[in-house]
Amino acid sequence: MSNAAQCYLQACLRAYWQGAPMPAPAGLADPAEVARLAVQQGVGPLLYRALKAASPAKVPEVLLAALRPHYLAAVAQAGLQVREVQRLQRAFEAAGVPVLFYKGVVLGRMAYGDPALRPASDIDLLVAASDFARAEAVVLELGYHRDVPHRGMVRRLYLRLQREHPYRTPDRLLMVDLHTGTAPWRFAPQPDVRVLLAEARHVDLEGQAVRTLPVEALLPLLCLHSAKHQWRSLKWMGDVAGLLRHAPGLDWDRVWRVARQWQCQRMVRLGLWLVHEGLGVALPTETLRIVRQDRRVERLARRVLDGIGHPDAWRSFWQRFAFHVQCREHPAARLRYLLLTPLFYTTRPLLGIQH
């Protein structure tokens, strides 16, 4: 991937999140290369919408033509997932099982104002561990099948370590992930899901109110999830940027309180540094001071940005391991990760865990 394509894509994203005009594509030998990178990074629909609204003189038609099929596919997929989220919400309400929808099309509505601008492969739900069996029964009743064929003790171990279970429809067009925590066991301590359920807010999704996390908990969760995957996707930076744009009354004291409880303060500071320096998103003065006082954050962020668009950037286990360790500032959090990671890799072949 050429440096010119990467620079132009990042310049477009900065302009979008700053509300500035789209930049002219100077020095692009192959505009379609930008489209390929944008799709790979999960921002193809967003880039198409932004460029479509820009001055035609600034946008090569070959770039729009390359992005258009991906945009139309994202619109169709988002429509399918929105209808499915509505069906799931009704089914869980009828069964009396409290759940929270997050990421996916719900986050697309919250952070982008349009679910189609945030491509998603699945529908994520958070449920209390004590309600997992009832929630699974609802999903299976709706025609889904377990996507991991474990039984008995192996299945219980999978659920304990991963805190999630995937399900698919027979045609494999839809996938649901039932989560009992915000991250796998080795990666973060278990939050009190019942507290999150009690603090749920509602998002209007095409005329139906859908339960989701309060923004002050969703922001740390997104940063935690993205750090787990080394922030490899520009889409994840956009998620945080969009959430900040659409939540001007954010309670920052509560954000940091949640981050402390989940032992992910540095991960949150890293996410905020990336959207501020990488996408040009403004942060409150006190929040920016908190971000900048952590000297390790800038080094981690530079490592993330250097890896964007390079598939081999995080191939090494030791690079990923070191990044995860450095994302944790407290000795207890580091020790937890150091002790549980060998267990993860020992059981991974047995359980078929991908990440």
Short mmCIF file of N, CA and C in Angstrom, two decimals, residues 176-335:
data_model
loop_
_atom_site.label_atom_id
_atom_site.label_comp_id
_atom_site.label_asym_id
_atom_site.label_seq_id
_atom_site.Cartn_x
_atom_site.Cartn_y
_atom_site.Cartn_z
N VAL A 176 -24.72 -13.45 15.75
CA VAL A 176 -24.96 -12.83 17.05
C VAL A 176 -23.88 -13.31 18.01
N ASP A 177 -23.31 -12.38 18.77
CA ASP A 177 -22.37 -12.71 19.84
C ASP A 177 -23.01 -12.35 21.17
N LEU A 178 -23.23 -13.36 22.01
CA LEU A 178 -23.72 -13.11 23.36
C LEU A 178 -22.52 -12.96 24.28
N HIS A 179 -22.38 -11.81 24.91
CA HIS A 179 -21.25 -11.52 25.80
C HIS A 179 -21.73 -11.49 27.25
N THR A 180 -20.91 -12.04 28.13
CA THR A 180 -21.18 -11.90 29.57
C THR A 180 -20.16 -10.98 30.23
N GLY A 181 -19.29 -10.38 29.44
CA GLY A 181 -18.29 -9.44 29.93
C GLY A 181 -17.84 -8.53 28.81
N THR A 182 -17.00 -7.57 29.14
CA THR A 182 -16.55 -6.60 28.15
C THR A 182 -15.31 -7.05 27.39
N ALA A 183 -14.66 -8.11 27.87
CA ALA A 183 -13.44 -8.62 27.23
C ALA A 183 -13.18 -10.02 27.76
N PRO A 184 -12.35 -10.81 27.07
CA PRO A 184 -12.01 -12.14 27.57
C PRO A 184 -11.38 -12.09 28.96
N TRP A 185 -11.45 -13.21 29.64
CA TRP A 185 -11.02 -13.32 31.04
C TRP A 185 -9.59 -12.85 31.24
N ARG A 186 -8.70 -13.18 30.33
CA ARG A 186 -7.29 -12.84 30.51
C ARG A 186 -7.03 -11.35 30.29
N PHE A 187 -7.96 -10.67 29.62
CA PHE A 187 -7.68 -9.32 29.17
C PHE A 187 -8.15 -8.23 30.11
N ALA A 188 -9.21 -8.49 30.85
CA ALA A 188 -9.75 -7.45 31.74
C ALA A 188 -10.59 -8.10 32.82
N PRO A 189 -10.71 -7.46 33.99
CA PRO A 189 -11.57 -8.00 35.04
C PRO A 189 -13.04 -7.94 34.63
N GLN A 190 -13.83 -8.76 35.26
CA GLN A 190 -15.25 -8.83 34.93
C GLN A 190 -15.99 -7.63 35.51
N PRO A 191 -16.71 -6.87 34.67
CA PRO A 191 -17.52 -5.76 35.21
C PRO A 191 -18.80 -6.29 35.82
N ASP A 192 -19.45 -5.46 36.58
CA ASP A 192 -20.77 -5.82 37.12
C ASP A 192 -21.80 -5.51 36.05
N VAL A 193 -22.15 -6.54 35.29
CA VAL A 193 -23.06 -6.34 34.15
C VAL A 193 -24.43 -5.88 34.62
N ARG A 194 -24.83 -6.31 35.81
CA ARG A 194 -26.16 -5.89 36.29
C ARG A 194 -26.22 -4.38 36.53
N VAL A 195 -25.11 -3.80 36.95
CA VAL A 195 -25.06 -2.34 37.10
C VAL A 195 -25.23 -1.68 35.74
N LEU A 196 -24.54 -2.20 34.73
CA LEU A 196 -24.66 -1.65 33.38
C LEU A 196 -26.08 -1.80 32.85
N LEU A 197 -26.71 -2.93 33.14
CA LEU A 197 -28.10 -3.13 32.71
C LEU A 197 -29.03 -2.13 33.38
N ALA A 198 -28.76 -1.85 34.65
CA ALA A 198 -29.60 -0.89 35.39
C ALA A 198 -29.42 0.53 34.88
N GLU A 199 -28.23 0.82 34.32
CA GLU A 199 -27.94 2.18 33.84
C GLU A 199 -28.17 2.33 32.33
N ALA A 200 -28.82 1.36 31.72
CA ALA A 200 -29.00 1.36 30.27
C ALA A 200 -29.68 2.63 29.77
N ARG A 201 -29.28 3.04 28.58
CA ARG A 201 -29.96 4.13 27.89
C ARG A 201 -30.59 3.55 26.63
N HIS A 202 -31.47 4.33 26.01
CA HIS A 202 -32.16 3.86 24.81
C HIS A 202 -31.73 4.66 23.59
N VAL A 203 -31.57 3.97 22.49
CA VAL A 203 -31.23 4.59 21.21
C VAL A 203 -32.35 4.29 20.23
N ASP A 204 -32.77 5.31 19.50
CA ASP A 204 -33.80 5.10 18.49
C ASP A 204 -33.17 4.47 17.25
N LEU A 205 -33.60 3.26 16.93
CA LEU A 205 -33.08 2.56 15.76
C LEU A 205 -34.23 2.34 14.80
N GLU A 206 -34.35 3.25 13.84
CA GLU A 206 -35.41 3.19 12.84
C GLU A 206 -36.79 3.05 13.49
N GLY A 207 -37.04 3.89 14.50
CA GLY A 207 -38.36 3.93 15.12
C GLY A 207 -38.57 3.01 16.30
N GLN A 208 -37.58 2.21 16.65
CA GLN A 208 -37.71 1.32 17.81
C GLN A 208 -36.63 1.64 18.83
N ALA A 209 -37.01 1.77 20.09
CA ALA A 209 -36.05 2.05 21.15
C ALA A 209 -35.28 0.78 21.49
N VAL A 210 -33.96 0.88 21.42
CA VAL A 210 -33.08 -0.26 21.68
C VAL A 210 -32.20 0.06 22.87
N ARG A 211 -32.07 -0.88 23.80
CA ARG A 211 -31.27 -0.68 25.01
C ARG A 211 -29.78 -0.82 24.70
N THR A 212 -28.99 0.10 25.22
CA THR A 212 -27.55 0.04 25.03
C THR A 212 -26.84 0.59 26.27
N LEU A 213 -25.53 0.59 26.22
CA LEU A 213 -24.73 1.08 27.34
C LEU A 213 -24.78 2.60 27.43
N PRO A 214 -24.63 3.16 28.64
CA PRO A 214 -24.43 4.60 28.73
C PRO A 214 -23.11 4.96 28.06
N VAL A 215 -23.03 6.14 27.48
CA VAL A 215 -21.84 6.54 26.73
C VAL A 215 -20.59 6.49 27.60
N GLU A 216 -20.74 6.82 28.87
CA GLU A 216 -19.58 6.84 29.77
C GLU A 216 -19.00 5.45 30.01
N ALA A 217 -19.77 4.40 29.76
CA ALA A 217 -19.24 3.03 29.83
C ALA A 217 -18.86 2.53 28.44
N LEU A 218 -19.59 2.99 27.42
CA LEU A 218 -19.29 2.54 26.06
C LEU A 218 -17.93 3.03 25.59
N LEU A 219 -17.56 4.26 25.96
CA LEU A 219 -16.26 4.79 25.53
C LEU A 219 -15.10 3.94 26.06
N PRO A 220 -15.03 3.62 27.36
CA PRO A 220 -13.96 2.73 27.82
C PRO A 220 -14.02 1.35 27.18
N LEU A 221 -15.23 0.85 26.95
CA LEU A 221 -15.35 -0.47 26.32
C LEU A 221 -14.75 -0.47 24.92
N LEU A 222 -15.03 0.56 24.14
CA LEU A 222 -14.49 0.65 22.78
C LEU A 222 -12.97 0.73 22.80
N CYS A 223 -12.43 1.50 23.74
CA CYS A 223 -10.97 1.62 23.83
C CYS A 223 -10.34 0.31 24.29
N LEU A 224 -11.00 -0.39 25.19
CA LEU A 224 -10.53 -1.69 25.65
C LEU A 224 -10.51 -2.70 24.50
N HIS A 225 -11.61 -2.76 23.76
CA HIS A 225 -11.70 -3.68 22.62
C HIS A 225 -10.67 -3.35 21.55
N SER A 226 -10.50 -2.08 21.26
CA SER A 226 -9.56 -1.67 20.21
C SER A 226 -8.12 -1.96 20.61
N ALA A 227 -7.79 -1.73 21.89
CA ALA A 227 -6.44 -2.04 22.36
C ALA A 227 -6.16 -3.53 22.28
N LYS A 228 -7.17 -4.33 22.52
CA LYS A 228 -7.01 -5.78 22.40
C LYS A 228 -6.54 -6.15 20.99
N HIS A 229 -7.01 -5.41 20.00
CA HIS A 229 -6.66 -5.66 18.59
C HIS A 229 -5.65 -4.65 18.05
N GLN A 230 -4.91 -4.00 18.94
CA GLN A 230 -3.85 -3.06 18.57
C GLN A 230 -4.36 -1.89 17.70
N TRP A 231 -5.63 -1.55 17.80
CA TRP A 231 -6.19 -0.43 17.04
C TRP A 231 -5.85 -0.56 15.55
N ARG A 232 -5.98 -1.76 15.00
CA ARG A 232 -5.56 -2.00 13.62
C ARG A 232 -6.50 -1.38 12.59
N SER A 233 -7.68 -0.98 13.00
CA SER A 233 -8.66 -0.45 12.06
C SER A 233 -8.94 1.03 12.32
N LEU A 234 -8.89 1.82 11.26
CA LEU A 234 -9.26 3.23 11.38
C LEU A 234 -10.73 3.39 11.78
N LYS A 235 -11.53 2.38 11.49
CA LYS A 235 -12.94 2.42 11.90
C LYS A 235 -13.06 2.58 13.41
N TRP A 236 -12.21 1.92 14.16
CA TRP A 236 -12.31 1.99 15.62
C TRP A 236 -11.97 3.38 16.13
N MET A 237 -11.04 4.06 15.48
CA MET A 237 -10.77 5.45 15.85
C MET A 237 -11.99 6.32 15.55
N GLY A 238 -12.62 6.04 14.41
CA GLY A 238 -13.83 6.78 14.06
C GLY A 238 -14.96 6.55 15.04
N ASP A 239 -15.05 5.34 15.59
CA ASP A 239 -16.08 5.06 16.59
C ASP A 239 -15.95 6.01 17.78
N VAL A 240 -14.72 6.15 18.26
CA VAL A 240 -14.47 7.02 19.42
C VAL A 240 -14.71 8.48 19.04
N ALA A 241 -14.22 8.88 17.86
CA ALA A 241 -14.42 10.25 17.40
C ALA A 241 -15.91 10.58 17.29
N GLY A 242 -16.67 9.67 16.70
CA GLY A 242 -18.10 9.90 16.53
C GLY A 242 -18.85 9.93 17.85
N LEU A 243 -18.44 9.07 18.76
CA LEU A 243 -19.09 9.06 20.07
C LEU A 243 -18.87 10.39 20.79
N LEU A 244 -17.64 10.92 20.69
CA LEU A 244 -17.35 12.21 21.31
C LEU A 244 -18.14 13.34 20.64
N ARG A 245 -18.29 13.26 19.33
CA ARG A 245 -19.03 14.30 18.61
C ARG A 245 -20.50 14.31 19.02
N HIS A 246 -21.08 13.14 19.21
CA HIS A 246 -22.51 13.05 19.49
C HIS A 246 -22.84 13.00 20.98
N ALA A 247 -21.83 13.18 21.83
CA ALA A 247 -22.08 13.18 23.28
C ALA A 247 -21.40 14.39 23.92
N PRO A 248 -21.87 15.60 23.59
CA PRO A 248 -21.20 16.81 24.10
C PRO A 248 -21.29 16.94 25.62
N GLY A 249 -22.28 16.33 26.23
CA GLY A 249 -22.43 16.43 27.68
C GLY A 249 -21.81 15.27 28.44
N LEU A 250 -20.78 14.68 27.88
CA LEU A 250 -20.14 13.50 28.47
C LEU A 250 -19.65 13.80 29.89
N ASP A 251 -19.94 12.88 30.80
CA ASP A 251 -19.49 12.99 32.19
C ASP A 251 -18.10 12.35 32.28
N TRP A 252 -17.06 13.17 32.18
CA TRP A 252 -15.70 12.63 32.13
C TRP A 252 -15.28 12.00 33.44
N ASP A 253 -15.76 12.50 34.56
CA ASP A 253 -15.43 11.87 35.85
C ASP A 253 -15.93 10.42 35.87
N ARG A 254 -17.09 10.22 35.31
CA ARG A 254 -17.65 8.86 35.26
C ARG A 254 -16.86 7.98 34.29
N VAL A 255 -16.43 8.56 33.17
CA VAL A 255 -15.60 7.80 32.22
C VAL A 255 -14.36 7.26 32.91
N TRP A 256 -13.66 8.13 33.64
CA TRP A 256 -12.42 7.70 34.30
C TRP A 256 -12.71 6.74 35.45
N ARG A 257 -13.85 6.90 36.08
CA ARG A 257 -14.22 5.97 37.16
C ARG A 257 -14.44 4.56 36.60
N VAL A 258 -15.15 4.48 35.49
CA VAL A 258 -15.36 3.18 34.84
C VAL A 258 -14.03 2.60 34.37
N ALA A 259 -13.18 3.44 33.79
CA ALA A 259 -11.88 2.97 33.31
C ALA A 259 -11.04 2.40 34.45
N ARG A 260 -11.11 3.03 35.62
CA ARG A 260 -10.38 2.50 36.77
C ARG A 260 -10.94 1.15 37.20
N GLN A 261 -12.25 1.04 37.22
CA GLN A 261 -12.87 -0.22 37.62
C GLN A 261 -12.48 -1.35 36.67
N TRP A 262 -12.36 -1.03 35.38
CA TRP A 262 -12.02 -2.05 34.38
C TRP A 262 -10.52 -2.16 34.12
N GLN A 263 -9.73 -1.38 34.86
CA GLN A 263 -8.27 -1.38 34.73
C GLN A 263 -7.83 -1.10 33.28
N CYS A 264 -8.45 -0.10 32.69
CA CYS A 264 -8.10 0.23 31.30
C CYS A 264 -7.88 1.73 31.11
N GLN A 265 -7.38 2.42 32.16
CA GLN A 265 -7.19 3.86 32.05
C GLN A 265 -6.25 4.22 30.91
N ARG A 266 -5.11 3.51 30.83
CA ARG A 266 -4.16 3.84 29.76
C ARG A 266 -4.75 3.54 28.39
N MET A 267 -5.55 2.50 28.28
CA MET A 267 -6.19 2.18 27.00
C MET A 267 -7.13 3.30 26.57
N VAL A 268 -7.83 3.89 27.53
CA VAL A 268 -8.71 5.02 27.22
C VAL A 268 -7.88 6.24 26.81
N ARG A 269 -6.81 6.51 27.55
CA ARG A 269 -5.95 7.64 27.18
C ARG A 269 -5.35 7.44 25.79
N LEU A 270 -4.99 6.20 25.48
CA LEU A 270 -4.45 5.91 24.15
C LEU A 270 -5.49 6.19 23.07
N GLY A 271 -6.72 5.73 23.28
CA GLY A 271 -7.77 5.98 22.30
C GLY A 271 -8.03 7.46 22.09
N LEU A 272 -8.03 8.21 23.18
CA LEU A 272 -8.26 9.65 23.07
C LEU A 272 -7.09 10.35 22.38
N TRP A 273 -5.86 9.91 22.65
CA TRP A 273 -4.70 10.47 21.96
C TRP A 273 -4.82 10.22 20.46
N LEU A 274 -5.21 9.02 20.07
CA LEU A 274 -5.30 8.68 18.65
C LEU A 274 -6.33 9.54 17.92
N VAL A 275 -7.49 9.76 18.54
CA VAL A 275 -8.51 10.55 17.84
C VAL A 275 -8.16 12.03 17.87
N HIS A 276 -7.45 12.47 18.90
CA HIS A 276 -7.07 13.88 18.97
C HIS A 276 -5.94 14.20 17.99
N GLU A 277 -4.86 13.43 18.06
CA GLU A 277 -3.71 13.68 17.20
C GLU A 277 -3.88 13.09 15.80
N GLY A 278 -4.54 11.94 15.71
CA GLY A 278 -4.68 11.28 14.42
C GLY A 278 -5.82 11.80 13.57
N LEU A 279 -6.94 12.17 14.22
CA LEU A 279 -8.12 12.63 13.49
C LEU A 279 -8.45 14.10 13.75
N GLY A 280 -7.71 14.73 14.64
CA GLY A 280 -7.94 16.15 14.89
C GLY A 280 -9.17 16.46 15.71
N VAL A 281 -9.64 15.50 16.49
CA VAL A 281 -10.84 15.71 17.31
C VAL A 281 -10.47 16.49 18.57
N ALA A 282 -11.22 17.54 18.84
CA ALA A 282 -10.95 18.37 20.02
C ALA A 282 -11.36 17.64 21.30
N LEU A 283 -10.57 17.82 22.34
CA LEU A 283 -10.87 17.26 23.66
C LEU A 283 -10.94 18.38 24.68
N PRO A 284 -11.75 18.22 25.73
CA PRO A 284 -11.76 19.22 26.80
C PRO A 284 -10.36 19.40 27.38
N THR A 285 -10.06 20.59 27.84
CA THR A 285 -8.72 20.92 28.33
C THR A 285 -8.23 19.95 29.40
N GLU A 286 -9.07 19.66 30.38
CA GLU A 286 -8.66 18.78 31.47
C GLU A 286 -8.45 17.35 30.97
N THR A 287 -9.30 16.91 30.06
CA THR A 287 -9.14 15.56 29.49
C THR A 287 -7.83 15.46 28.72
N LEU A 288 -7.53 16.49 27.94
CA LEU A 288 -6.28 16.49 27.18
C LEU A 288 -5.07 16.49 28.11
N ARG A 289 -5.18 17.20 29.22
CA ARG A 289 -4.07 17.21 30.18
C ARG A 289 -3.84 15.80 30.75
N ILE A 290 -4.93 15.11 31.08
CA ILE A 290 -4.82 13.75 31.61
C ILE A 290 -4.19 12.82 30.59
N VAL A 291 -4.58 12.97 29.34
CA VAL A 291 -4.03 12.13 28.27
C VAL A 291 -2.54 12.36 28.11
N ARG A 292 -2.14 13.63 28.09
CA ARG A 292 -0.74 13.97 27.79
C ARG A 292 0.21 13.71 28.95
N GLN A 293 -0.31 13.61 30.15
CA GLN A 293 0.60 13.40 31.28
C GLN A 293 1.12 11.96 31.33
N ASP A 294 0.53 11.08 30.57
CA ASP A 294 1.00 9.69 30.50
C ASP A 294 1.99 9.58 29.35
N ARG A 295 3.27 9.58 29.65
CA ARG A 295 4.31 9.62 28.62
C ARG A 295 4.30 8.38 27.73
N ARG A 296 3.87 7.25 28.28
CA ARG A 296 3.87 6.00 27.52
C ARG A 296 2.86 6.03 26.37
N VAL A 297 1.80 6.81 26.52
CA VAL A 297 0.71 6.81 25.55
C VAL A 297 1.18 7.24 24.17
N GLU A 298 1.98 8.29 24.09
CA GLU A 298 2.42 8.76 22.77
C GLU A 298 3.24 7.70 22.05
N ARG A 299 4.10 6.98 22.76
CA ARG A 299 4.90 5.94 22.12
C ARG A 299 4.00 4.81 21.60
N LEU A 300 3.01 4.44 22.39
CA LEU A 300 2.08 3.41 21.95
C LEU A 300 1.29 3.88 20.73
N ALA A 301 0.87 5.14 20.75
CA ALA A 301 0.09 5.68 19.64
C ALA A 301 0.91 5.72 18.35
N ARG A 302 2.18 6.10 18.45
CA ARG A 302 3.04 6.12 17.27
C ARG A 302 3.17 4.72 16.68
N ARG A 303 3.26 3.73 17.57
CA ARG A 303 3.34 2.34 17.10
C ARG A 303 2.06 1.94 16.37
N VAL A 304 0.92 2.35 16.89
CA VAL A 304 -0.36 2.06 16.24
C VAL A 304 -0.43 2.70 14.86
N LEU A 305 -0.13 3.99 14.79
CA LEU A 305 -0.25 4.73 13.53
C LEU A 305 0.73 4.20 12.49
N ASP A 306 1.91 3.79 12.92
CA ASP A 306 2.88 3.23 11.98
C ASP A 306 2.41 1.91 11.38
N GLY A 307 1.53 1.21 12.08
CA GLY A 307 1.06 -0.08 11.60
C GLY A 307 -0.17 -0.02 10.71
N ILE A 308 -0.82 1.15 10.63
CA ILE A 308 -2.03 1.28 9.82
C ILE A 308 -1.71 0.98 8.36
N GLY A 309 -2.50 0.10 7.76
CA GLY A 309 -2.32 -0.22 6.35
C GLY A 309 -1.25 -1.24 6.06
N HIS A 310 -0.62 -1.77 7.10
CA HIS A 310 0.46 -2.75 6.91
C HIS A 310 0.03 -4.06 7.57
N PRO A 311 -0.43 -5.04 6.80
CA PRO A 311 -0.96 -6.29 7.36
C PRO A 311 0.02 -7.05 8.25
N ASP A 312 1.31 -6.90 7.99
CA ASP A 312 2.31 -7.65 8.76
C ASP A 312 2.79 -6.91 10.01
N ALA A 313 2.24 -5.74 10.26
CA ALA A 313 2.77 -4.90 11.35
C ALA A 313 2.69 -5.58 12.71
N TRP A 314 1.67 -6.41 12.91
CA TRP A 314 1.47 -7.04 14.22
C TRP A 314 1.51 -8.56 14.13
N ARG A 315 2.22 -9.08 13.14
CA ARG A 315 2.25 -10.54 12.97
C ARG A 315 2.98 -11.23 14.12
N SER A 316 4.00 -10.59 14.64
CA SER A 316 4.81 -11.19 15.71
C SER A 316 4.02 -11.28 17.01
N PHE A 317 4.01 -12.46 17.63
CA PHE A 317 3.36 -12.62 18.94
C PHE A 317 3.97 -11.68 19.96
N TRP A 318 5.28 -11.54 19.94
CA TRP A 318 5.96 -10.74 20.96
C TRP A 318 5.64 -9.26 20.82
N GLN A 319 5.41 -8.80 19.59
CA GLN A 319 4.99 -7.41 19.40
C GLN A 319 3.62 -7.18 20.03
N ARG A 320 2.70 -8.10 19.77
CA ARG A 320 1.35 -7.97 20.33
C ARG A 320 1.39 -8.09 21.86
N PHE A 321 2.17 -9.03 22.33
CA PHE A 321 2.28 -9.25 23.78
C PHE A 321 2.84 -8.01 24.47
N ALA A 322 3.91 -7.45 23.92
CA ALA A 322 4.53 -6.26 24.52
C ALA A 322 3.56 -5.09 24.51
N PHE A 323 2.81 -4.93 23.42
CA PHE A 323 1.83 -3.85 23.33
C PHE A 323 0.78 -4.00 24.43
N HIS A 324 0.27 -5.20 24.61
CA HIS A 324 -0.76 -5.44 25.62
C HIS A 324 -0.23 -5.18 27.03
N VAL A 325 0.99 -5.58 27.28
CA VAL A 325 1.57 -5.33 28.60
C VAL A 325 1.73 -3.84 28.84
N GLN A 326 2.24 -3.12 27.83
CA GLN A 326 2.49 -1.69 27.98
C GLN A 326 1.20 -0.88 28.06
N CYS A 327 0.09 -1.43 27.58
CA CYS A 327 -1.20 -0.75 27.68
C CYS A 327 -1.74 -0.76 29.11
N ARG A 328 -1.11 -1.53 29.96
CA ARG A 328 -1.54 -1.63 31.35
C ARG A 328 -0.56 -0.88 32.24
N GLU A 329 -1.07 0.04 33.02
CA GLU A 329 -0.17 0.86 33.83
C GLU A 329 -0.01 0.35 35.25
N HIS A 330 -0.99 -0.41 35.75
CA HIS A 330 -0.93 -0.86 37.13
C HIS A 330 -0.33 -2.25 37.23
N PRO A 331 0.53 -2.49 38.22
CA PRO A 331 1.17 -3.80 38.38
C PRO A 331 0.18 -4.96 38.44
N ALA A 332 -0.95 -4.77 39.13
CA ALA A 332 -1.93 -5.85 39.26
C ALA A 332 -2.50 -6.23 37.90
N ALA A 333 -2.78 -5.23 37.06
CA ALA A 333 -3.32 -5.50 35.73
C ALA A 333 -2.29 -6.21 34.86
N ARG A 334 -1.04 -5.79 34.97
CA ARG A 334 0.02 -6.44 34.19
C ARG A 334 0.22 -7.88 34.65
N LEU A 335 0.22 -8.08 35.96
CA LEU A 335 0.42 -9.43 36.49
C LEU A 335 -0.71 -10.35 36.04
#
